[in-house]
DNA sequence: TCTACATGTCATCTA
DNA sequence: GATAGATGACATGTA
C-alpha cells in the first residue's frame, strides 16, 4: 500500500510537472476520485479508446509473459534485459520490421507458456483471454506498431526467465480483472511490453538516461504509437506523426495513471487498494518519464547526456532530416553508381538489411536515411564511408563531404584530391586552366539522377518493388504502364498470332461451324450447340486472320486459349442471362444467340455476322421473316461486327503499348550502356589527372633557383601554357587565375 | 463489398 | 446514303 501511494504520488507529481510544462493546468486532487474520466477527456479527447494503455496486463507481453509482477526476479531480469538491449542497440539502427510472433498465442495445458520457452512458469487460470488479446486483430496491430520490439525480443531469444510461480488466488483474480478490462477496451499485446519496459526503466531511472532509455519506450498502445511514430506500410520507415512537445507523452502518462486508478480501485473512491497489487503499479511513476518513443530511431545515435526535455529539439532535427531524405536518396544512388563499377559488391548491396550495423558515431542523418533505405534500398553504410576521391563525381548533398568535394573533376578539387596540403594552392592554379573538366557539361545531375535510378532498376537487379517504384517515378509522365504482364512476343507480333491462328483453325476445322469460318479467314460468333452445314460457309467475310483467331477463341473451348498465353487467364463467360439449369452448350451461347433462338431465326449468328452484304441480303430474302426477326438479325450483325472490331481495336492498342514498352526498354538499355561508358571515361580521366599531378610534383620538386635552392610551393606554382610549355609563376598570380577560372562555371550556370 | 480486369455494347466518326 | 471498321465510353460479369 505504501509502495502504491509512493508511486502514485511521484507519478502524479511528474504528470503535473509535465502538464505544466505544456501549459495545461491540472488540479490533481480534483480529478483523483470520481472525476477521472473528465480529466482523461480533457487530455485525450472524448474517447478514451484512443489510448489503451494496459500497462498492467503484463502476462501477455512477449517477454514478460510468465513473469509475475511480484516476482523478485523481475528487477534483475528487466535490468539484465534492458542492459542487453542497450548493448545490442549500440551497433545498429533498429528499423521496425513486420513480424508476428505466433508462439505468443500458444500455451501449454499446464498454464505455462510454451512455444519457444516452455519454462515460463506463470500459472494462470484462463488462457482464452490470451488468445483473444493476441487474436488476429491484435496481431496485425502488433505487426504494425510493435515492430521495433520484435527484433529485440528475437535477439534475446524471447526468453522469459523462470519465475517463482507463487501466484495467489488474489493475484490471479486481479490479473484476470485487469486483463478483461483491457480486452474490453481493445487492448493489444503491445500494451504489455510497455509495462514491462517501464518496469525496466524504473530499475534504472535516471534523468540523464531519459533519452538513452527511450529505445525501450514503445509499446504503450497502438494509439500512442500511431500518434507518435507512424510506420510507413511500404517502407517500414518510422517517422513521427507530430512534433511532440511532451503533450502526448504527458497525456499518455496521465492516462496510464488514471487507468491504474480505475483498475486497481474498482470499488469506488473509498475502496482501499489491494495490497498485493502494489507491485503491479510499480510501473506507474515511470509513465511520466519523458517521452522516448521517437528514440527508437535516435537511441543508438544520441548520447545519453541529453536532457529529456530537449526532445522537442530532437524531433525538429529528426523531422528536418526526414525531409532531406527524399533529396538525398538520389544522391546516394549516384554515389553507388559512380563509385562502383558494374560488378562491384558495393553496387549490388542496395538493400540495407534490418540488422545492418551502423557505427555508433553515425550521424543522425545517416540514421534517418537508414530508415528510408528500406524503401529505396539504396542506402548502405558503406556508401557513406566511401573515399572522398572516389565519390567526387556526384555528392551535391552529402552532409559531410559536400563542403570538401567539388562535384566535378574540375581544377580546384584536383588539388584536394591529389596534392599534398602544401601544394594545394599551386595545384589549383596550375591544373585549373589546362585541365577543365571535359565532361562537366555532360554531368547534368538531374539527368544523371534519372539515368542512375533507371539503370540501377534495370541493370543491377533491383527487386520488382524497387524497380516499379523507380519506373513509376520516371514513367509517370509517359502515361504508359510498363508493368504489363502480357507476353509481348505472343501478342504483339502478327506472326505469332497468325501461326496460332492457323494451327488452331486447322485443328478445329472439322468440328464446328466457326472452324469452317476460320478456314476462310472469317470470324464471328460460334456456337457448339448450333450446327452449321459446311456448304453454307462459303461466303465468309475475310477478316484478318490474326485478329480472327483472337476473337473467335474467346467463344470456344477455353483450353484453346493456351495457344495465346496472354489469354490463359481469360475465361469470362458472358452468357449471364442463362438459367442455372441450362445445358452446357447453352452456357456458351451469347445473348444474341439466345435471342436468335428465342426468335426462331432460321440461320446462325455466324452467318448473320460474317456473310457479305449481298449474300446476307440474299439469305434474308430466302426466308419469310417478321419485322422483329429482321430487326434482331440486323442488331445481331451490327453488334457482332462491332464486337470483333472492338476486339481488334483492343488488340491493336495492346500491341501499341507493348511496342512502346519494348522501345522504352531498348532505350533504357542504351542509357545504361552509355552511362557505363561515361563512368569508364571518368575513371580514365581521373587516372590521367593523377598522372599529371604526379608529374607536376616531380617537375616542381626538381626546379631550382639561381642559388640552387628549390622553389617554395607556397610562393610559386607551375602553369601550363597554351603552347604546351610550362611556366613558373608567382603563387599570387596563380591564385588569381584560379579564382577567375572558378567564376566562369558559376556565371555559366546563372 | 470493393476493385481490377475482360468483354460486350453503344454512339460516333471516318473511309 | 449504306456499309464496314475504328474507337471512346459505359455496362456487366468474373475473380
XYZ file of C-alpha atoms (C1' of nucleotides) in Angstrom:
780
model
C 0.000 0.000 0.000
C 2.778 2.356 0.901
C 4.514 1.468 -2.261
C 1.453 2.165 -4.274
C 0.945 5.520 -2.644
C 4.517 6.391 -3.215
C 4.330 5.613 -6.867
C 1.060 7.359 -7.305
C 2.340 10.439 -5.649
C 5.505 10.523 -7.610
C 3.767 9.746 -10.783
C 1.122 12.371 -10.396
C 3.675 14.917 -9.440
C 5.550 14.173 -12.572
C 2.380 14.315 -14.590
C 1.593 17.661 -13.138
C 5.038 18.935 -13.907
C 4.792 17.747 -17.436
C 1.365 19.196 -17.893
C 2.509 22.476 -16.519
C 5.351 22.441 -18.951
C 2.948 22.162 -21.818
C 0.660 24.763 -20.426
C -2.096 22.596 -19.057
C -3.124 23.361 -15.575
C -4.112 20.264 -13.687
C -5.609 20.104 -10.271
C -4.869 16.542 -9.496
C -6.873 16.379 -6.330
C -9.978 17.387 -8.158
C -9.748 14.506 -10.526
C -8.325 11.818 -8.400
C -11.612 10.350 -7.403
C -14.788 10.260 -9.326
C -13.790 12.794 -11.932
C -11.174 10.777 -13.572
C -12.984 10.406 -16.871
C -13.393 14.155 -17.365
C -9.720 14.686 -16.881
C -8.964 11.994 -19.300
C -11.268 13.519 -21.788
C -9.694 16.877 -21.259
C -6.337 15.461 -22.049
C -7.172 12.900 -24.620
C -10.439 13.954 -26.036
C -13.854 12.448 -25.601
C -12.893 8.921 -26.457
C -10.729 7.030 -24.114
C -10.325 4.349 -26.656
C -7.563 6.347 -28.211
C -5.148 5.363 -25.546
C -5.497 1.878 -24.383
C -2.585 1.607 -22.131
C -2.986 -1.591 -20.280
C 0.347 -1.388 -18.647
C -0.757 -3.818 -16.044
C -1.551 -6.550 -18.455
C 1.861 -7.912 -18.134
C 1.290 -11.510 -18.738
C 0.616 -11.061 -22.374
C 3.852 -9.389 -23.117
C 6.170 -11.159 -25.356
C 8.983 -11.295 -22.970
C 7.185 -10.535 -19.810
C 4.941 -13.441 -20.151
C 5.440 -15.842 -17.384
C 6.827 -13.313 -15.005
C 4.558 -12.274 -12.322
C 4.840 -8.631 -11.484
C 5.558 -9.508 -7.936
C 8.358 -11.799 -8.825
C 11.563 -10.946 -7.084
C 13.358 -11.874 -10.253
C 11.646 -9.197 -12.163
C 14.021 -6.406 -11.414
C 17.065 -8.415 -12.165
C 15.503 -9.763 -15.262
C 14.457 -6.407 -16.556
C 17.716 -4.849 -15.687
C 19.633 -7.517 -17.473
C 17.308 -7.326 -20.406
C 17.496 -3.608 -20.644
C 21.235 -3.567 -20.472
C 21.487 -6.270 -23.034
C 19.105 -4.424 -25.294
C 21.096 -1.271 -24.950
C 24.295 -3.036 -25.716
C 22.776 -4.652 -28.715
C 21.304 -1.396 -29.830
C 24.670 0.255 -29.858
C 25.759 -1.095 -33.165
C 22.723 -0.843 -35.237
C 19.902 1.295 -36.222
C 16.776 -0.606 -35.476
C 14.370 -0.446 -38.317
C 10.958 -1.776 -37.422
C 10.156 -4.933 -39.190
C 6.858 -6.548 -39.722
C 6.735 -9.641 -37.672
C 4.092 -11.647 -35.971
C 5.274 -13.929 -33.299
C 2.973 -16.849 -33.444
C 4.373 -18.526 -30.391
C 2.834 -15.843 -28.311
C -0.571 -17.318 -28.514
C 0.422 -20.803 -27.630
C 0.161 -22.030 -24.181
C 0.545 -25.475 -22.855
C -2.140 -27.111 -20.785
C -0.207 -26.677 -17.582
C -0.725 -22.985 -17.847
C 2.809 -22.102 -18.552
C 3.940 -20.538 -21.731
C 5.105 -22.972 -24.268
C 6.354 -22.200 -27.660
C 9.859 -21.037 -27.573
C 10.067 -21.047 -23.827
C 8.157 -23.743 -22.121
C 9.855 -22.996 -18.893
C 7.840 -19.948 -18.176
C 6.033 -20.579 -15.062
C 3.239 -18.126 -14.643
C 0.279 -20.177 -13.617
C -2.822 -18.543 -14.870
C -6.254 -19.911 -14.744
C -7.529 -18.780 -18.064
C -5.854 -18.990 -21.334
C -8.687 -17.976 -23.515
C -8.179 -14.393 -22.873
C -4.717 -14.584 -24.089
C -5.882 -15.863 -27.367
C -8.383 -13.128 -27.542
C -5.883 -10.499 -26.863
C -3.445 -11.873 -29.320
C -6.040 -12.589 -31.895
C -5.754 -11.624 -35.488
C -6.694 -8.073 -34.932
C -4.173 -7.513 -32.296
C -1.717 -9.479 -34.198
C -1.983 -7.114 -37.042
C -1.640 -4.150 -34.851
C 1.291 -5.721 -33.235
C 2.960 -6.154 -36.521
C 2.306 -2.589 -37.365
C 3.075 -0.888 -34.184
C 5.453 -3.016 -32.318
C 7.831 -3.859 -34.982
C 10.622 -2.316 -33.167
C 10.337 -4.788 -30.382
C 10.357 -7.953 -32.268
C 13.946 -7.622 -33.132
C 14.981 -7.087 -29.609
C 12.912 -9.921 -28.479
C 14.237 -12.097 -31.124
C 17.754 -11.191 -30.248
C 17.102 -12.153 -26.755
C 15.589 -15.365 -27.792
C 12.326 -14.183 -26.326
C 13.258 -15.939 -23.197
C 11.110 -15.413 -20.222
C 13.193 -16.405 -17.284
C 11.740 -18.799 -14.815
C 9.934 -17.098 -12.081
C 8.553 -18.217 -8.887
C 5.047 -19.247 -9.547
C 3.788 -18.037 -6.238
C 0.587 -16.605 -7.534
C -2.088 -16.322 -5.031
C -5.722 -16.510 -5.784
C -5.984 -12.761 -5.383
C -3.181 -12.303 -7.822
C -4.876 -14.380 -10.406
C -8.219 -12.785 -9.856
C -6.770 -9.348 -10.045
C -4.874 -10.088 -13.164
C -7.931 -11.511 -14.755
C -9.963 -8.471 -13.815
C -7.450 -6.103 -15.257
C -6.948 -8.275 -18.196
C -10.596 -8.407 -19.071
C -10.794 -4.693 -18.785
C -8.035 -4.430 -21.262
C -9.723 -6.834 -23.578
C -12.934 -4.911 -23.335
C -11.104 -1.761 -24.161
C -9.424 -3.336 -27.128
C -6.009 -3.611 -25.682
C -3.299 -5.062 -27.775
C -0.465 -7.146 -26.672
C 1.868 -4.288 -27.206
C 0.416 -2.743 -24.142
C 2.123 -5.234 -22.053
C 5.501 -4.711 -23.399
C 5.229 -1.253 -22.233
C 4.575 -2.103 -18.672
C 7.460 -4.367 -18.586
C 9.633 -1.846 -20.245
C 8.549 0.794 -17.906
C 9.487 -1.538 -15.205
C 12.873 -1.709 -16.760
C 13.098 1.997 -16.701
C 12.121 2.103 -13.105
C 15.009 -0.064 -12.243
C 17.432 2.372 -13.656
C 15.510 5.593 -13.665
C 17.874 8.446 -14.002
C 17.075 11.725 -15.633
C 20.143 11.773 -17.760
C 19.265 8.405 -19.117
C 15.979 9.565 -20.351
C 16.986 9.694 -23.935
C 19.009 6.577 -23.862
C 16.322 4.575 -22.224
C 13.745 5.646 -24.640
C 14.563 2.949 -27.037
C 12.595 0.785 -24.707
C 9.688 3.141 -24.614
C 7.319 1.937 -27.327
C 4.554 -0.409 -26.543
C 2.161 1.706 -24.606
C -0.555 1.145 -27.120
C -1.189 1.338 -30.741
C -2.802 4.695 -30.466
C 0.112 6.182 -28.744
C 2.360 4.640 -31.253
C 0.226 5.889 -34.031
C 0.317 9.356 -32.640
C 3.987 9.403 -32.125
C 5.534 7.160 -34.637
C 3.890 6.258 -37.858
C 5.222 3.344 -39.746
C 5.111 3.509 -43.442
C 3.330 0.471 -44.666
C 5.576 0.080 -47.642
C 8.888 1.085 -46.382
C 8.708 0.199 -42.779
C 10.126 3.574 -42.156
C 9.162 5.104 -38.897
C 8.514 8.757 -38.681
C 6.920 10.970 -36.134
C 3.318 11.745 -36.667
C 3.571 15.090 -34.967
C 6.080 17.151 -33.217
C 5.994 16.145 -29.622
C 6.093 18.774 -27.108
C 5.567 16.409 -24.297
C 1.865 16.702 -24.626
C 1.220 13.294 -25.962
C 3.503 11.693 -23.552
C 2.011 13.588 -20.729
C -1.409 12.597 -21.768
C -0.264 9.074 -22.056
C 1.248 9.130 -18.653
C -1.814 10.591 -17.158
C -3.919 8.054 -18.901
C -1.787 5.353 -17.505
C -2.194 6.723 -14.061
C -5.896 7.047 -14.462
C -6.147 3.595 -15.726
C -4.161 2.423 -12.854
C -6.589 4.047 -10.507
C -9.510 2.625 -12.347
C -8.042 -0.775 -12.491
C -6.796 -1.023 -9.010
C -9.629 0.775 -7.366
C -12.711 -0.575 -8.999
C -14.796 -0.344 -5.880
C -15.155 3.348 -5.636
C -13.208 6.175 -4.253
C -13.275 4.910 -0.727
C -12.151 1.472 -1.503
C -8.717 0.513 -0.429
C -6.214 -0.743 -2.871
C -5.485 -4.370 -2.510
C -2.117 -4.752 -1.022
C -0.948 -7.369 -3.436
C -1.368 -5.224 -6.456
C 1.152 -2.683 -5.458
C 3.788 -4.389 -7.397
C 1.663 -4.201 -10.446
C 1.652 -0.491 -10.201
C 5.324 -0.080 -9.886
C 5.485 0.979 -13.411
C 3.256 3.931 -12.918
C 5.704 6.588 -11.934
C 7.872 5.763 -14.807
C 4.984 6.514 -17.083
C 5.736 10.111 -16.516
C 9.184 9.716 -17.758
C 9.921 11.944 -20.676
C 8.758 10.597 -23.956
C 11.073 8.272 -25.655
C 9.148 6.716 -28.388
C 10.938 8.565 -31.047
C 14.161 7.284 -29.748
C 13.557 4.072 -31.390
C 15.180 5.998 -34.080
C 17.511 8.039 -32.054
C 18.624 5.885 -29.283
C 21.588 4.345 -30.956
C 22.609 7.716 -32.201
C 22.239 10.042 -29.338
C 24.230 10.273 -26.274
C 22.639 9.665 -23.008
C 23.578 13.031 -21.681
C 20.867 14.906 -23.468
C 18.124 16.245 -21.411
C 14.804 14.588 -21.851
C 13.266 17.949 -22.343
C 15.385 18.559 -25.375
C 13.296 16.062 -27.182
C 11.376 18.692 -28.987
C 14.526 19.957 -30.487
C 15.475 16.413 -31.340
C 12.167 15.942 -33.004
C 12.629 19.020 -35.032
C 16.016 17.828 -36.061
C 14.650 14.489 -36.932
C 11.825 15.948 -38.949
C 14.152 18.161 -40.857
C 16.342 15.211 -41.544
C 13.414 13.196 -42.742
C 12.606 15.911 -45.181
C 16.082 15.698 -46.540
C 15.803 12.043 -47.251
C 13.901 12.426 -50.431
C 16.589 14.603 -51.830
C 19.480 12.631 -50.574
C 18.387 9.223 -51.622
C 19.058 10.161 -55.180
C 22.421 11.340 -54.137
C 23.119 8.038 -52.564
C 22.106 6.409 -55.744
C 24.566 8.409 -57.662
C 27.252 7.618 -55.226
C 26.688 3.977 -55.712
C 26.527 4.282 -59.393
C 29.525 6.407 -59.878
C 31.750 4.992 -57.281
C 31.329 1.392 -58.099
C 31.855 -0.203 -61.422
C 29.466 -2.895 -62.508
C 30.053 -5.959 -60.530
C 31.376 -4.108 -57.599
C 29.970 -5.670 -54.474
C 29.039 -2.286 -53.252
C 26.951 -1.698 -56.256
C 24.871 -4.703 -55.620
C 24.467 -4.060 -51.976
C 21.442 -1.919 -52.451
C 19.346 -3.135 -49.651
C 20.053 -2.456 -46.086
C 19.295 -5.447 -44.062
C 17.361 -4.784 -40.920
C 20.307 -5.798 -38.901
C 22.841 -3.897 -40.841
C 25.187 -2.473 -38.293
C 25.709 1.210 -38.144
C 28.545 2.710 -36.290
C 27.766 4.191 -33.001
C 29.092 7.503 -34.133
C 26.925 7.546 -37.170
C 25.233 10.808 -37.760
C 21.591 11.420 -37.300
C 21.290 11.992 -40.975
C 22.575 8.571 -41.678
C 20.226 7.034 -39.261
C 17.258 8.610 -40.857
C 18.412 7.539 -44.222
C 18.648 4.075 -42.940
C 15.025 4.044 -42.329
C 14.414 5.234 -45.748
C 16.707 2.739 -47.213
C 14.201 0.065 -46.726
C 12.166 1.820 -49.214
C 14.690 2.659 -51.805
C 17.198 0.117 -50.772
C 19.941 2.297 -51.972
C 21.477 3.424 -48.826
C 24.219 1.495 -47.375
C 26.521 2.440 -44.564
C 29.445 1.678 -46.745
C 28.370 4.334 -49.139
C 28.769 6.988 -46.570
C 32.250 5.905 -45.847
C 33.412 5.851 -49.398
C 36.678 7.522 -50.009
C 36.308 11.074 -50.952
C 38.336 10.646 -54.044
C 36.042 8.051 -55.411
C 32.919 9.868 -54.557
C 33.824 13.120 -56.039
C 31.604 12.860 -59.001
C 28.220 13.485 -57.562
C 27.891 14.427 -53.980
C 25.939 17.597 -54.068
C 24.051 16.976 -50.892
C 26.442 14.930 -48.917
C 26.159 16.022 -45.348
C 29.784 15.972 -44.533
C 31.526 15.678 -47.813
C 29.777 18.319 -49.765
C 31.870 21.064 -48.377
C 35.108 19.452 -49.216
C 34.335 17.939 -52.523
C 33.671 19.541 -55.768
C 31.137 17.578 -57.741
C 33.276 17.561 -60.789
C 36.829 16.788 -61.622
C 37.431 20.403 -62.034
C 40.718 22.001 -61.325
C 40.006 23.078 -57.813
C 39.275 19.714 -56.382
C 42.193 18.193 -58.123
C 44.453 19.790 -55.633
C 42.465 18.467 -52.778
C 42.428 15.053 -54.197
C 45.921 14.557 -55.411
C 48.155 17.124 -53.866
C 49.714 17.318 -50.516
C 48.391 20.144 -48.410
C 51.274 22.418 -49.022
C 50.720 22.188 -52.729
C 47.050 22.724 -52.779
C 47.178 26.260 -53.885
C 49.651 25.544 -56.546
C 47.692 22.712 -57.862
C 44.634 24.824 -58.086
C 46.398 27.327 -60.160
C 48.200 25.088 -62.484
C 45.848 22.310 -63.086
C 42.881 24.541 -63.481
C 43.441 26.282 -66.740
C 44.781 23.304 -68.534
C 42.505 20.681 -67.178
C 38.981 21.838 -67.427
C 36.522 19.125 -66.786
C 35.691 17.899 -70.244
C 32.625 16.067 -69.079
C 31.363 18.641 -66.707
C 28.738 19.756 -69.116
C 27.569 16.243 -69.614
C 27.113 15.530 -65.990
C 23.900 17.238 -65.526
C 22.984 15.960 -62.143
C 19.282 15.937 -62.615
C 19.668 13.882 -65.702
C 22.059 11.552 -64.037
C 19.727 11.023 -61.161
C 17.189 9.676 -63.510
C 19.648 7.718 -65.515
C 21.164 6.243 -62.448
C 17.960 5.100 -60.935
C 16.676 3.665 -64.127
C 19.943 1.999 -64.771
C 20.001 0.516 -61.354
C 16.493 -0.688 -61.683
C 17.074 -2.324 -64.984
C 20.627 -3.393 -64.997
C 21.566 -4.066 -61.445
C 18.903 -6.416 -60.370
C 16.582 -4.330 -58.340
C 13.729 -6.235 -56.964
C 10.378 -5.769 -58.544
C 9.049 -3.397 -55.943
C 12.025 -1.137 -56.138
C 12.072 -1.251 -59.862
C 8.416 -0.474 -60.070
C 8.863 2.439 -57.732
C 11.583 3.745 -59.897
C 9.626 3.192 -63.010
C 6.642 4.906 -61.594
C 8.771 7.821 -60.722
C 10.231 8.244 -64.144
C 7.463 6.934 -66.273
C 4.754 8.892 -64.658
C 4.810 11.385 -67.431
C 4.575 8.828 -70.132
C 1.107 7.748 -69.246
C 2.023 4.206 -70.046
C 2.214 1.313 -67.744
C 5.342 -0.630 -68.291
C 4.319 -3.302 -65.939
C 2.262 -5.258 -68.341
C 2.128 -8.886 -67.578
C 1.220 -9.862 -71.041
C 3.555 -11.721 -73.201
C 4.779 -9.335 -75.798
C 6.070 -11.951 -78.108
C 2.913 -13.871 -78.392
C 0.689 -10.905 -78.597
C 2.324 -8.071 -80.315
C 3.700 -9.780 -83.294
C 1.303 -10.572 -86.013
C 3.418 -13.558 -86.914
C 2.732 -15.162 -83.627
C -0.929 -14.526 -83.915
C -1.010 -15.846 -87.387
C 0.745 -19.009 -86.501
C -1.503 -19.687 -83.620
C -4.442 -18.909 -85.763
C -3.503 -21.254 -88.487
C -2.665 -24.107 -86.218
C -5.773 -23.710 -84.217
C -8.067 -23.310 -87.126
C -6.720 -26.336 -88.893
C -7.168 -28.458 -85.841
C -10.718 -27.458 -85.316
C -11.858 -27.111 -88.880
C -13.871 -30.267 -88.956
C -15.700 -29.861 -85.745
C -17.632 -26.681 -85.813
C -19.081 -24.068 -87.976
C -16.829 -21.447 -86.581
C -13.896 -23.536 -87.528
C -15.133 -23.533 -91.040
C -15.324 -19.826 -90.928
C -11.869 -19.584 -89.620
C -10.638 -21.577 -92.505
C -11.911 -18.851 -94.712
C -10.319 -16.273 -92.517
C -13.630 -15.262 -91.120
C -14.524 -14.594 -87.586
C -17.699 -14.244 -85.727
C -19.966 -15.829 -83.284
C -19.736 -19.525 -82.925
C -21.811 -21.946 -81.077
C -21.175 -25.535 -80.414
C -24.850 -26.074 -79.998
C -25.710 -24.745 -83.335
C -24.665 -26.899 -86.191
C -23.925 -25.374 -89.495
C -23.684 -27.008 -92.818
C -20.294 -26.730 -94.250
C -21.617 -25.702 -97.576
C -23.147 -22.644 -96.074
C -19.887 -21.121 -95.009
C -18.525 -20.322 -98.381
C -19.340 -16.676 -98.198
C -17.489 -15.862 -95.111
C -16.079 -12.441 -94.775
C -12.339 -12.216 -94.982
C -11.180 -10.781 -91.743
C -7.621 -10.510 -90.717
C -6.527 -13.958 -89.685
C -4.504 -12.936 -86.692
C -7.344 -10.998 -85.255
C -9.885 -13.502 -86.324
C -8.469 -16.254 -84.263
C -8.028 -13.962 -81.379
C -11.652 -13.046 -81.468
C -13.090 -16.401 -82.209
C -11.290 -18.232 -79.494
C -12.987 -16.309 -76.833
C -16.110 -18.212 -77.601
C -14.630 -21.602 -77.941
C -13.067 -24.173 -75.770
C -11.108 -22.394 -73.092
C -8.380 -24.951 -73.478
C -7.591 -23.403 -76.811
C -6.647 -20.273 -75.030
C -3.348 -21.914 -74.353
C -2.474 -21.033 -77.895
C -2.260 -17.462 -76.673
C -0.505 -17.436 -73.360
C -1.687 -13.994 -72.502
C -5.262 -15.198 -72.749
C -4.851 -18.125 -70.437
C -6.359 -16.190 -67.614
C -9.285 -15.057 -69.698
C -12.161 -17.310 -69.049
C -15.065 -14.985 -68.914
C -18.476 -16.184 -69.848
C -20.914 -13.505 -70.685
C -23.912 -15.683 -71.115
C -25.234 -14.237 -67.954
C -28.889 -14.290 -68.762
C -28.961 -18.048 -68.825
C -30.791 -20.091 -66.267
C -28.556 -22.121 -63.995
C -30.052 -25.302 -65.308
C -29.187 -24.561 -68.885
C -27.233 -27.049 -70.855
C -23.500 -26.694 -71.229
C -23.971 -25.741 -74.801
C -26.426 -23.101 -73.782
C -23.910 -21.689 -71.386
C -21.602 -20.981 -74.244
C -24.202 -19.081 -76.182
C -24.160 -15.371 -76.258
C -27.118 -13.213 -75.565
C -27.684 -12.607 -79.214
C -27.613 -16.291 -79.873
C -30.248 -16.775 -77.234
C -32.282 -14.030 -78.706
C -31.945 -15.542 -82.129
C -33.012 -18.876 -80.795
C -35.930 -17.332 -78.990
C -36.993 -15.528 -82.130
C -36.538 -18.695 -84.149
C -34.074 -17.167 -86.540
C -33.522 -19.841 -89.165
C -29.749 -19.380 -89.540
C -26.798 -18.970 -87.307
C -25.388 -15.862 -85.876
C -22.116 -16.628 -87.555
C -23.742 -16.296 -90.889
C -25.635 -13.234 -89.811
C -22.468 -11.536 -88.828
C -19.907 -12.736 -91.283
C -21.692 -13.042 -94.567
C -21.024 -10.276 -97.051
C -23.804 -7.845 -97.519
C -25.003 -9.315 -100.777
C -25.118 -12.848 -99.516
C -26.603 -11.654 -96.280
C -29.412 -9.926 -98.102
C -29.877 -12.941 -100.275
C -30.116 -15.092 -97.229
C -32.717 -12.853 -95.715
C -34.753 -12.971 -98.892
C -34.947 -16.737 -98.725
C -36.964 -16.637 -95.573
C -40.181 -15.008 -94.633
C -39.101 -13.074 -91.587
C -41.101 -10.777 -89.409
C -40.013 -7.242 -88.681
C -38.930 -8.241 -85.202
C -36.822 -11.011 -86.613
C -35.274 -8.724 -89.210
C -34.547 -6.118 -86.608
C -32.931 -8.666 -84.376
C -30.873 -10.021 -87.232
C -29.635 -6.551 -88.098
C -28.821 -5.891 -84.475
C -27.006 -9.177 -84.230
C -24.989 -8.364 -87.292
C -24.225 -4.887 -86.078
C -23.265 -5.999 -82.611
C -21.265 -8.926 -83.872
C -19.223 -6.839 -86.204
C -18.743 -4.199 -83.638
C -17.673 -6.756 -81.126
C -14.967 -8.037 -83.399
C -13.988 -4.519 -84.199
C -13.681 -3.772 -80.542
C -11.546 -6.816 -80.028
C -9.314 -5.843 -82.876
C -9.131 -2.357 -81.587
C -8.112 -3.522 -78.176
C -5.544 -5.832 -79.571
C -4.047 -3.069 -81.606
C -3.997 -0.867 -78.600
C -2.276 -3.520 -76.608
C 0.223 -4.092 -79.366
C 0.973 -0.430 -79.437
C 1.555 -0.349 -75.730
C 3.769 -3.386 -75.835
C 5.772 -2.000 -78.687
C 6.225 1.196 -76.789
C 7.297 -0.790 -73.789
C 9.891 -2.574 -75.849
C 11.100 0.694 -77.235
C 11.398 2.121 -73.767
C 13.324 -0.895 -72.584
C 15.668 -0.626 -75.523
C 16.237 3.000 -74.770
C 16.864 2.205 -71.155
C 19.416 -0.364 -72.121
C 21.099 2.193 -74.317
C 21.068 4.625 -71.459
C 22.670 2.137 -69.160
C 25.329 1.309 -71.682
C 26.137 4.948 -72.263
C 26.256 5.519 -68.587
C 28.718 2.730 -68.097
C 30.874 4.179 -70.831
C 30.695 7.539 -69.161
C 31.829 6.091 -65.898
C 34.729 4.460 -67.648
C 35.675 7.749 -69.241
C 35.557 9.493 -65.939
C 37.710 6.871 -64.393
C 40.328 7.146 -67.086
C 40.169 10.901 -66.819
C 40.836 10.704 -63.135
C 43.811 8.498 -63.741
C 45.194 10.928 -66.253
C 44.795 13.768 -63.824
C 46.598 11.790 -61.223
C 49.431 11.300 -63.625
C 49.535 14.982 -64.418
C 49.676 15.908 -60.795
C 52.422 13.460 -60.033
C 54.395 14.874 -62.909
C 53.719 18.344 -61.598
C 55.119 17.448 -58.258
C 58.138 15.855 -59.814
C 58.870 18.801 -62.043
C 58.265 21.351 -59.350
C 60.429 19.457 -56.945
C 63.323 19.455 -59.344
C 63.211 23.166 -60.089
C 65.986 25.212 -58.558
C 66.503 28.926 -58.429
C 69.712 30.723 -59.279
C 71.053 29.844 -55.868
C 70.342 26.187 -56.331
C 67.527 26.255 -53.814
C 64.163 24.641 -54.531
C 61.217 26.889 -55.060
C 58.720 27.161 -52.291
C 55.327 25.732 -53.226
C 53.734 28.482 -51.219
C 55.313 31.160 -53.347
C 55.465 29.653 -56.801
C 53.366 27.466 -58.948
C 53.626 25.861 -62.334
C 51.282 26.846 -65.051
C 50.704 25.139 -68.323
C 50.781 27.462 -71.242
C 48.625 27.076 -74.254
C 51.544 26.084 -76.434
C 52.433 23.195 -74.217
C 55.161 24.909 -72.281
C 55.255 25.094 -68.532
C 55.797 28.377 -66.757
C 56.842 29.068 -63.228
C 54.753 31.935 -61.932
C 54.252 33.521 -58.547
C 51.705 31.911 -56.392
C 49.592 35.052 -56.073
C 49.172 35.264 -59.793
C 48.265 31.640 -59.955
C 45.645 32.174 -57.274
C 44.090 34.994 -59.212
C 43.863 32.913 -62.310
C 42.360 30.091 -60.360
C 39.684 32.337 -58.923
C 38.942 33.664 -62.317
C 38.616 30.165 -63.577
C 36.212 29.286 -60.791
C 33.925 32.177 -61.569
C 33.405 31.125 -65.134
C 31.413 27.970 -64.442
C 29.310 29.794 -61.884
C 28.463 32.530 -64.314
C 27.685 29.959 -66.889
C 25.213 28.306 -64.544
C 23.477 31.565 -63.858
C -18.319 -5.076 -50.650
C -14.741 -3.259 -53.424
C -11.571 -3.465 -57.145
C -9.248 -4.806 -61.367
C -9.839 -6.827 -65.476
C -12.000 -8.694 -69.647
C -15.575 -8.325 -72.588
C -19.801 -6.692 -74.773
C -22.355 -2.841 -76.383
C -23.499 1.728 -77.963
C -22.528 6.080 -80.089
C -19.877 8.397 -83.105
C -16.697 9.163 -86.601
C -14.234 8.022 -90.875
C -13.349 5.785 -95.255
C -26.696 7.070 -98.171
C -25.317 2.448 -96.892
C -21.807 -0.264 -95.090
C -17.848 -1.595 -92.529
C -14.401 -0.507 -89.492
C -12.254 2.201 -85.579
C -12.567 3.907 -81.157
C -14.068 6.134 -76.784
C -17.173 5.428 -73.179
C -20.003 2.775 -70.485
C -22.096 -1.599 -68.650
C -21.576 -6.061 -66.932
C -19.667 -10.338 -65.269
C -15.864 -12.589 -63.022
C -12.090 -13.424 -59.970
